[in-house]
Each structure stands twice: as structure tokens, then as C-alpha cells.
PDB file of C-alpha atoms in Angstrom:
ATOM      1  CA  MET A  18     109.794  89.214  88.335  1.00 43.00           C
ATOM      2  CA  THR A  19     110.744  92.315  90.292  1.00 58.00           C
ATOM      3  CA  THR A  20     107.930  94.485  91.614  1.00 77.00           C
ATOM      4  CA  PRO A  21     108.251  98.089  90.416  1.00 85.00           C
ATOM      5  CA  THR A  22     109.140 100.428  93.283  1.00 88.00           C
ATOM      6  CA  VAL A  23     107.642 103.874  93.759  1.00 85.00           C
ATOM      7  CA  ASN A  24     108.907 106.441  96.228  1.00 81.00           C
ATOM      8  CA  SER A  25     106.086 108.948  96.486  1.00 86.00           C
ATOM      9  CA  ILE A  26     102.331 109.384  96.450  1.00 89.00           C
ATOM     10  CA  ALA A  27     102.696 111.410  93.253  1.00 91.00           C
ATOM     11  CA  GLU A  28     104.192 108.378  91.494  1.00 90.00           C
ATOM     12  CA  LEU A  29     101.378 106.165  92.768  1.00 91.00           C
ATOM     13  CA  LEU A  30      98.804 108.638  91.517  1.00 92.00           C
ATOM     14  CA  ASP A  31     100.376 108.511  88.055  1.00 91.00           C
ATOM     15  CA  CYS A  32      99.914 104.728  88.079  1.00 90.00           C
ATOM     16  CA  ILE A  33      96.318 105.004  89.301  1.00 91.00           C
ATOM     17  CA  HIS A  34      95.403 107.606  86.684  1.00 88.00           C
ATOM     18  CA  GLN A  35      96.258 105.057  83.993  1.00 88.00           C
ATOM     19  CA  LEU A  36      93.330 102.868  85.090  1.00 89.00           C
ATOM     20  CA  ASP A  37      90.180 102.817  82.981  1.00 84.00           C
ATOM     21  CA  THR A  38      87.529 104.518  85.094  1.00 78.00           C
ATOM     22  CA  GLN A  39      84.772 103.787  82.602  1.00 83.00           C
ATOM     23  CA  ARG A  40      84.150 100.940  85.020  1.00 90.00           C
ATOM     24  CA  ARG A  41      84.795 100.757  88.750  1.00 95.00           C
ATOM     25  CA  GLN A  42      88.400 100.019  89.688  1.00 96.00           C
ATOM     26  CA  ILE A  43      89.391  98.440  92.994  1.00 97.00           C
ATOM     27  CA  ILE A  44      92.847  99.194  94.365  1.00 97.00           C
ATOM     28  CA  ALA A  45      94.333  97.152  97.219  1.00 98.00           C
ATOM     29  CA  ILE A  46      96.794  98.591  99.735  1.00 98.00           C
ATOM     30  CA  ALA A  47      98.356  95.793 101.783  1.00 98.00           C
ATOM     31  CA  ALA A  48     101.012  95.898 104.498  1.00 96.00           C
ATOM     32  CA  PRO A  49     101.656  94.886 108.119  1.00 96.00           C
ATOM     33  CA  PRO A  50      99.931  96.712 110.985  1.00 95.00           C
ATOM     34  CA  ALA A  51     101.237 100.258 111.569  1.00 94.00           C
ATOM     35  CA  ALA A  52     102.812 100.470 108.110  1.00 95.00           C
ATOM     36  CA  GLY A  53     100.621 103.441 107.192  1.00 94.00           C
ATOM     37  CA  LYS A  54      97.888 101.819 105.083  1.00 96.00           C
ATOM     38  CA  SER A  55      95.023 103.983 106.354  1.00 95.00           C
ATOM     39  CA  THR A  56      97.036 107.179 105.971  1.00 95.00           C
ATOM     40  CA  LEU A  57      98.138 106.316 102.441  1.00 96.00           C
ATOM     41  CA  ALA A  58      94.621 105.300 101.393  1.00 97.00           C
ATOM     42  CA  GLN A  59      93.150 108.543 102.717  1.00 96.00           C
ATOM     43  CA  ARG A  60      95.803 110.685 101.055  1.00 95.00           C
ATOM     44  CA  LEU A  61      95.317 108.945  97.702  1.00 96.00           C
ATOM     45  CA  VAL A  62      91.542 109.376  97.862  1.00 96.00           C
ATOM     46  CA  GLU A  63      91.834 113.030  98.854  1.00 96.00           C
ATOM     47  CA  ALA A  64      94.221 113.700  95.963  1.00 94.00           C
ATOM     48  CA  ILE A  65      91.966 111.917  93.452  1.00 94.00           C
ATOM     49  CA  ASN A  66      88.867 113.721  94.696  1.00 95.00           C
ATOM     50  CA  GLN A  67      90.540 117.105  94.291  1.00 92.00           C
ATOM     51  CA  LYS A  68      90.396 116.532  90.534  1.00 84.00           C
ATOM     52  CA  GLN A  69      87.186 114.500  90.346  1.00 80.00           C
ATOM     53  CA  THR A  70      84.965 115.344  93.314  1.00 82.00           C
ATOM     54  CA  ASP A  71      83.709 112.324  95.270  1.00 80.00           C
ATOM     55  CA  SER A  72      84.903 109.824  92.652  1.00 93.00           C
ATOM     56  CA  ALA A  73      87.127 107.820  95.032  1.00 96.00           C
ATOM     57  CA  LYS A  74      86.439 106.210  98.385  1.00 97.00           C
ATOM     58  CA  VAL A  75      88.357 104.293 101.063  1.00 98.00           C
ATOM     59  CA  ILE A  76      87.135 100.782 101.976  1.00 98.00           C
ATOM     60  CA  PRO A  77      88.747  99.570 105.245  1.00 97.00           C
ATOM     61  CA  MET A  78      89.067  95.831 105.852  1.00 97.00           C
ATOM     62  CA  ASP A  79      88.805  96.480 109.616  1.00 96.00           C
ATOM     63  CA  GLY A  80      85.016  96.694 109.382  1.00 97.00           C
ATOM     64  CA  PHE A  81      85.111  92.891 109.308  1.00 98.00           C
ATOM     65  CA  HIS A  82      86.753  92.376 112.716  1.00 97.00           C
ATOM     66  CA  LEU A  83      84.850  89.725 114.658  1.00 97.00           C
ATOM     67  CA  ASP A  84      83.247  91.132 117.795  1.00 97.00           C
ATOM     68  CA  ASN A  85      85.187  90.744 121.050  1.00 96.00           C
ATOM     69  CA  ARG A  86      82.426  88.539 122.462  1.00 97.00           C
ATOM     70  CA  VAL A  87      82.795  86.126 119.554  1.00 97.00           C
ATOM     71  CA  LEU A  88      86.585  86.206 119.874  1.00 97.00           C
ATOM     72  CA  SER A  89      86.339  85.444 123.590  1.00 97.00           C
ATOM     73  CA  GLU A  90      84.051  82.476 122.907  1.00 97.00           C
ATOM     74  CA  ARG A  91      86.613  81.146 120.423  1.00 97.00           C
ATOM     75  CA  GLY A  92      89.617  81.819 122.659  1.00 97.00           C
ATOM     76  CA  LEU A  93      90.964  84.332 120.142  1.00 96.00           C
ATOM     77  CA  LEU A  94      90.647  87.670 121.923  1.00 95.00           C
ATOM     78  CA  ALA A  95      94.389  87.904 122.628  1.00 92.00           C
ATOM     79  CA  ARG A  96      94.995  87.233 118.925  1.00 94.00           C
ATOM     80  CA  LYS A  97      92.707  90.010 117.672  1.00 94.00           C
ATOM     81  CA  GLY A  98      94.067  91.198 114.343  1.00 94.00           C
ATOM     82  CA  ALA A  99      95.273  87.750 113.242  1.00 95.00           C
ATOM     83  CA  PRO A 100      93.793  86.350 109.998  1.00 96.00           C
ATOM     84  CA  GLU A 101      91.362  84.055 111.808  1.00 96.00           C
ATOM     85  CA  THR A 102      89.841  86.949 113.786  1.00 97.00           C
ATOM     86  CA  PHE A 103      88.077  88.472 110.768  1.00 98.00           C
ATOM     87  CA  ASP A 104      84.872  87.621 108.941  1.00 98.00           C
ATOM     88  CA  THR A 105      86.955  86.778 105.896  1.00 98.00           C
ATOM     89  CA  LYS A 106      84.164  85.285 103.803  1.00 98.00           C
ATOM     90  CA  GLY A 107      81.990  88.321 104.503  1.00 98.00           C
ATOM     91  CA  PHE A 108      84.796  90.628 103.377  1.00 98.00           C
ATOM     92  CA  ILE A 109      85.375  88.646 100.180  1.00 98.00           C
ATOM     93  CA  HIS A 110      81.649  88.775  99.458  1.00 98.00           C
ATOM     94  CA  LEU A 111      81.719  92.562  99.876  1.00 98.00           C
ATOM     95  CA  ILE A 112      84.563  92.980  97.374  1.00 98.00           C
ATOM     96  CA  LYS A 113      82.736  90.775  94.866  1.00 98.00           C
ATOM     97  CA  ARG A 114      79.602  92.906  95.283  1.00 98.00           C
ATOM     98  CA  LEU A 115      81.609  96.086  94.810  1.00 98.00           C
ATOM     99  CA  LYS A 116      82.793  94.757  91.436  1.00 95.00           C
ATOM    100  CA  VAL A 117      79.267  94.532  90.058  1.00 95.00           C
ATOM    101  CA  GLU A 118      76.857  96.612  92.172  1.00 97.00           C
ATOM    102  CA  TYR A 119      76.537 100.398  91.993  1.00 93.00           C
ATOM    103  CA  GLU A 120      75.472 100.959  95.605  1.00 97.00           C
ATOM    104  CA  VAL A 121      76.719  98.846  98.510  1.00 98.00           C
ATOM    105  CA  VAL A 122      76.397  99.406 102.263  1.00 98.00           C
ATOM    106  CA  ILE A 123      79.637  98.729 104.162  1.00 98.00           C
ATOM    107  CA  PRO A 124      80.682  98.312 107.811  1.00 98.00           C
ATOM    108  CA  LEU A 125      83.350 100.428 109.511  1.00 97.00           C
ATOM    109  CA  PHE A 126      85.484  99.838 112.596  1.00 96.00           C
ATOM    110  CA  ASP A 127      85.294 102.223 115.559  1.00 94.00           C
ATOM    111  CA  ARG A 128      88.736 102.090 117.190  1.00 87.00           C
ATOM    112  CA  GLU A 129      87.734 104.076 120.260  1.00 86.00           C
ATOM    113  CA  ARG A 130      84.941 101.615 121.097  1.00 90.00           C
ATOM    114  CA  ASP A 131      86.811  98.648 119.594  1.00 90.00           C
ATOM    115  CA  ILE A 132      83.779  97.445 117.629  1.00 94.00           C
ATOM    116  CA  ALA A 133      82.720  97.013 114.018  1.00 96.00           C
ATOM    117  CA  ILE A 134      79.592  98.945 113.063  1.00 97.00           C
ATOM    118  CA  ALA A 135      77.307  97.459 110.399  1.00 96.00           C
ATOM    119  CA  GLY A 136      75.753  99.795 107.836  1.00 96.00           C
ATOM    120  CA  ALA A 137      78.122 102.624 108.726  1.00 97.00           C
ATOM    121  CA  ASP A 138      78.793 103.923 105.192  1.00 97.00           C
ATOM    122  CA  ILE A 139      77.643 103.600 101.595  1.00 98.00           C
ATOM    123  CA  VAL A 140      79.575 103.155  98.364  1.00 98.00           C
ATOM    124  CA  ARG A 141      77.647 104.928  95.611  1.00 97.00           C
ATOM    125  CA  GLU A 142      77.589 104.799  91.827  1.00 95.00           C
ATOM    126  CA  GLN A 143      79.886 107.813  91.443  1.00 95.00           C
ATOM    127  CA  HIS A 144      82.681 106.069  93.359  1.00 96.00           C
ATOM    128  CA  LYS A 145      84.673 104.774  90.404  1.00 94.00           C
ATOM    129  CA  LEU A 146      87.922 104.247  92.337  1.00 96.00           C
ATOM    130  CA  LEU A 147      87.787 102.237  95.547  1.00 97.00           C
ATOM    131  CA  VAL A 148      90.917 102.087  97.681  1.00 98.00           C
ATOM    132  CA  VAL A 149      90.744  99.021  99.916  1.00 98.00           C
ATOM    133  CA  GLU A 150      93.230  98.912 102.768  1.00 98.00           C
ATOM    134  CA  GLY A 151      94.034  95.985 105.040  1.00 97.00           C
ATOM    135  CA  ASN A 152      96.687  93.630 106.343  1.00 97.00           C
ATOM    136  CA  TYR A 153      95.748  90.451 104.508  1.00 98.00           C
ATOM    137  CA  LEU A 154      94.671  91.595 101.059  1.00 98.00           C
ATOM    138  CA  LEU A 155      97.568  89.749  99.399  1.00 98.00           C
ATOM    139  CA  LEU A 156      97.898  86.839 101.827  1.00 98.00           C
ATOM    140  CA  ASN A 157      98.561  83.656  99.866  1.00 97.00           C
ATOM    141  CA  SER A 158      96.373  81.259 101.853  1.00 96.00           C
ATOM    142  CA  ALA A 159      92.703  80.319 101.677  1.00 95.00           C
ATOM    143  CA  PRO A 160      90.262  81.948 101.834  1.00 97.00           C
ATOM    144  CA  TRP A 161      92.189  85.238 101.571  1.00 98.00           C
ATOM    145  CA  SER A 162      93.731  84.183  98.260  1.00 97.00           C
ATOM    146  CA  GLU A 163      90.274  84.467  96.648  1.00 98.00           C
ATOM    147  CA  LEU A 164      90.811  88.231  96.748  1.00 98.00           C
ATOM    148  CA  HIS A 165      93.824  88.322  94.450  1.00 98.00           C
ATOM    149  CA  GLU A 166      91.894  88.187  91.172  1.00 97.00           C
ATOM    150  CA  LEU A 167      89.541  90.935  92.354  1.00 98.00           C
ATOM    151  CA  TRP A 168      92.167  93.694  92.561  1.00 98.00           C
ATOM    152  CA  ASP A 169      92.623  95.924  89.524  1.00 96.00           C
ATOM    153  CA  LEU A 170      95.819  97.284  91.041  1.00 96.00           C
ATOM    154  CA  SER A 171      97.697  96.368  94.210  1.00 97.00           C
ATOM    155  CA  ILE A 172     100.161  98.317  96.341  1.00 97.00           C
ATOM    156  CA  TRP A 173     102.488  97.021  99.039  1.00 97.00           C
ATOM    157  CA  ILE A 174     103.996  99.338 101.669  1.00 96.00           C
ATOM    158  CA  GLU A 175     107.501  98.315 102.654  1.00 93.00           C
ATOM    159  CA  VAL A 176     108.568  99.362 106.169  1.00 92.00           C
ATOM    160  CA  GLU A 177     111.451  98.086 108.325  1.00 92.00           C
ATOM    161  CA  GLU A 178     110.436  95.852 111.227  1.00 92.00           C
ATOM    162  CA  ALA A 179     112.119  98.111 113.792  1.00 93.00           C
ATOM    163  CA  VAL A 180     109.963 101.000 112.596  1.00 93.00           C
ATOM    164  CA  LEU A 181     106.837  98.858 112.792  1.00 94.00           C
ATOM    165  CA  GLU A 182     107.673  97.779 116.344  1.00 94.00           C
ATOM    166  CA  GLN A 183     108.110 101.350 117.547  1.00 94.00           C
ATOM    167  CA  ARG A 184     104.886 102.497 115.856  1.00 94.00           C
ATOM    168  CA  LEU A 185     102.930  99.571 117.306  1.00 94.00           C
ATOM    169  CA  ILE A 186     104.112 100.288 120.825  1.00 95.00           C
ATOM    170  CA  GLU A 187     103.250 103.970 120.407  1.00 94.00           C
ATOM    171  CA  ARG A 188      99.801 103.008 119.105  1.00 91.00           C
ATOM    172  CA  TRP A 189      99.013 100.937 122.216  1.00 90.00           C
ATOM    173  CA  LEU A 190     100.358 103.676 124.476  1.00 94.00           C
ATOM    174  CA  SER A 191      97.958 106.107 122.781  1.00 91.00           C
ATOM    175  CA  TYR A 192      95.084 103.777 123.734  1.00 86.00           C
ATOM    176  CA  GLY A 193      95.946 104.125 127.416  1.00 89.00           C
ATOM    177  CA  PHE A 194      98.056 101.022 128.010  1.00 91.00           C
ATOM    178  CA  ASN A 195     101.206 101.332 130.111  1.00 94.00           C
ATOM    179  CA  SER A 196     104.621 100.754 128.538  1.00 93.00           C
ATOM    180  CA  GLU A 197     104.846  97.095 129.626  1.00 93.00           C
ATOM    181  CA  GLU A 198     101.361  96.279 128.318  1.00 92.00           C
ATOM    182  CA  ALA A 199     101.957  98.165 125.079  1.00 93.00           C
ATOM    183  CA  LYS A 200     105.216  96.335 124.418  1.00 94.00           C
ATOM    184  CA  ALA A 201     103.621  92.954 125.167  1.00 94.00           C
ATOM    185  CA  LYS A 202     100.749  93.595 122.762  1.00 90.00           C
ATOM    186  CA  ALA A 203     103.160  94.648 120.035  1.00 92.00           C
ATOM    187  CA  LEU A 204     105.651  91.823 120.476  1.00 93.00           C
ATOM    188  CA  LEU A 205     103.310  88.924 121.262  1.00 91.00           C
ATOM    189  CA  ASN A 206     100.580  89.533 118.687  1.00 92.00           C
ATOM    190  CA  ASP A 207     101.138  92.413 116.273  1.00 93.00           C
ATOM    191  CA  LEU A 208     104.685  91.580 115.179  1.00 94.00           C
ATOM    192  CA  PRO A 209     103.990  87.858 114.636  1.00 94.00           C
ATOM    193  CA  ASN A 210     101.052  88.936 112.455  1.00 95.00           C
ATOM    194  CA  ALA A 211     103.329  91.389 110.642  1.00 95.00           C
ATOM    195  CA  ARG A 212     105.897  88.671 109.901  1.00 95.00           C
ATOM    196  CA  LYS A 213     103.186  86.382 108.548  1.00 96.00           C
ATOM    197  CA  ILE A 214     101.955  89.148 106.255  1.00 96.00           C
ATOM    198  CA  ILE A 215     105.480  89.919 105.018  1.00 95.00           C
ATOM    199  CA  ASN A 216     106.481  86.277 104.485  1.00 95.00           C
ATOM    200  CA  GLU A 217     103.227  84.853 103.133  1.00 97.00           C
ATOM    201  CA  SER A 218     101.820  87.554 100.834  1.00 97.00           C
ATOM    202  CA  ILE A 219     102.049  87.548  97.047  1.00 97.00           C
ATOM    203  CA  LYS A 220     103.839  90.351  95.254  1.00 95.00           C
ATOM    204  CA  ALA A 221     101.893  93.544  94.648  1.00 96.00           C
ATOM    205  CA  LYS A 222     101.842  95.407  91.348  1.00 95.00           C
ATOM    206  CA  TYR A 223     103.772  98.272  92.979  1.00 95.00           C
ATOM    207  CA  THR A 224     105.798  98.634  96.158  1.00 95.00           C
ATOM    208  CA  LEU A 225     105.920 101.931  98.033  1.00 93.00           C
ATOM    209  CA  VAL A 226     109.126 102.162 100.044  1.00 86.00           C
ATOM    210  CA  ILE A 227     108.908 104.099 103.320  1.00 70.00           C
ATOM    211  CA  ARG A 228     112.317 105.322 104.463  1.00 62.00           C
TER     212      ARG A 228
END
């Protein structure tokens, strides 16, 4: 079955507005790193909240990064961002709570300090539309696959690998790494993760094509 393709945020919003907001709806945005998940999630939430103030909220998966100390102990620091470097079970538990609980405290990730911060935000009863964004939301391997049945709607962002590579390098440069270090981080960790996400994720309900 072919996944329907959308070409704009306006089209996505039309799809989202068809959801029944009498109960909380959880929307997943999945894609490789640097595909634009955070930007898309924020723009969707802002557009929704223009019509229904504070009814939508972004839930980032990155709040479940394992701490660098834990990654170092496990020999995984160089692989930070790979599936095994997240508290996956904790994230799944959060999504299950969000399905049934009105108010839930969530962690957020501070990129400047490179740490996850517990208790950094709160999902409240009025948040009827939750937009969850992350790399592995549609990954078809355990335990990530437990998430699939929890999404009320899923969106995949399709971006060419060459575009991802350039964005990833630019991201590391913006964090103060030199060009050689930035390229190494992109090619040795980020792009292998991106290929895994692309090749091993289930189909989303809708695909947003970035040209």
C-alpha cells in the first residue's frame, strides 16, 4: 500500500484537523537526524494553537537520551543518538501515560549543555493534540515497535541523503567543531543511524516530501 504524500504544512494540518479531539490524539513525526522534525513539529503546534489556544504541544523524544556518563560506562558515547543510547522503555512508558493521564511531567533535552533535564515541562489536560518528534518512532524492532499502536497519526519526512549529510555537518560546525571533526561525526555516526531509520522503519500514515 502506497503512503499518501503531502507537500505542505497546510495539507498536513487538514489531515490533523480530521482527528477526533474529544479525546487526546498523539501524532508521531519520524525521520532521520537533521530532516527537520523539530521544526515541523513546532510549526504544526503553532498553527494549531492559533485557532485553539494552548491545545497542542510538542513532545521531543530527545528528553530520553542517556546521560554521557552512562554512555561512557557502556562504551557508547561515540554512538550517541543510536537506538541503544536512549531510555527506550522510559519513553514508551511516557507515551502510554500520555494516552490515559491528563497531566504528565516530561523531560527535555538541553542541546547547549548536552544533557536531558528531568521534570522540565508539563503536559496538561487542555493539550488535546500532542506532536511527538523523534528518530525512532516508527523503527520496526523491539522495543521501539511497541510504539506503533500508540500513534493516532504518523508522519514521515522524506529528505535526500545528500541534504541530510550537509545539514548534519553544518549542525556540528555550529556546535564549535572544526570541519574535519564535524564531517567525522556526521559520516561515522549520524548517517549510519539515518540509514537504519530509513531502511528499518514502518510506513507512516503520511509522507511529507522535502524538496
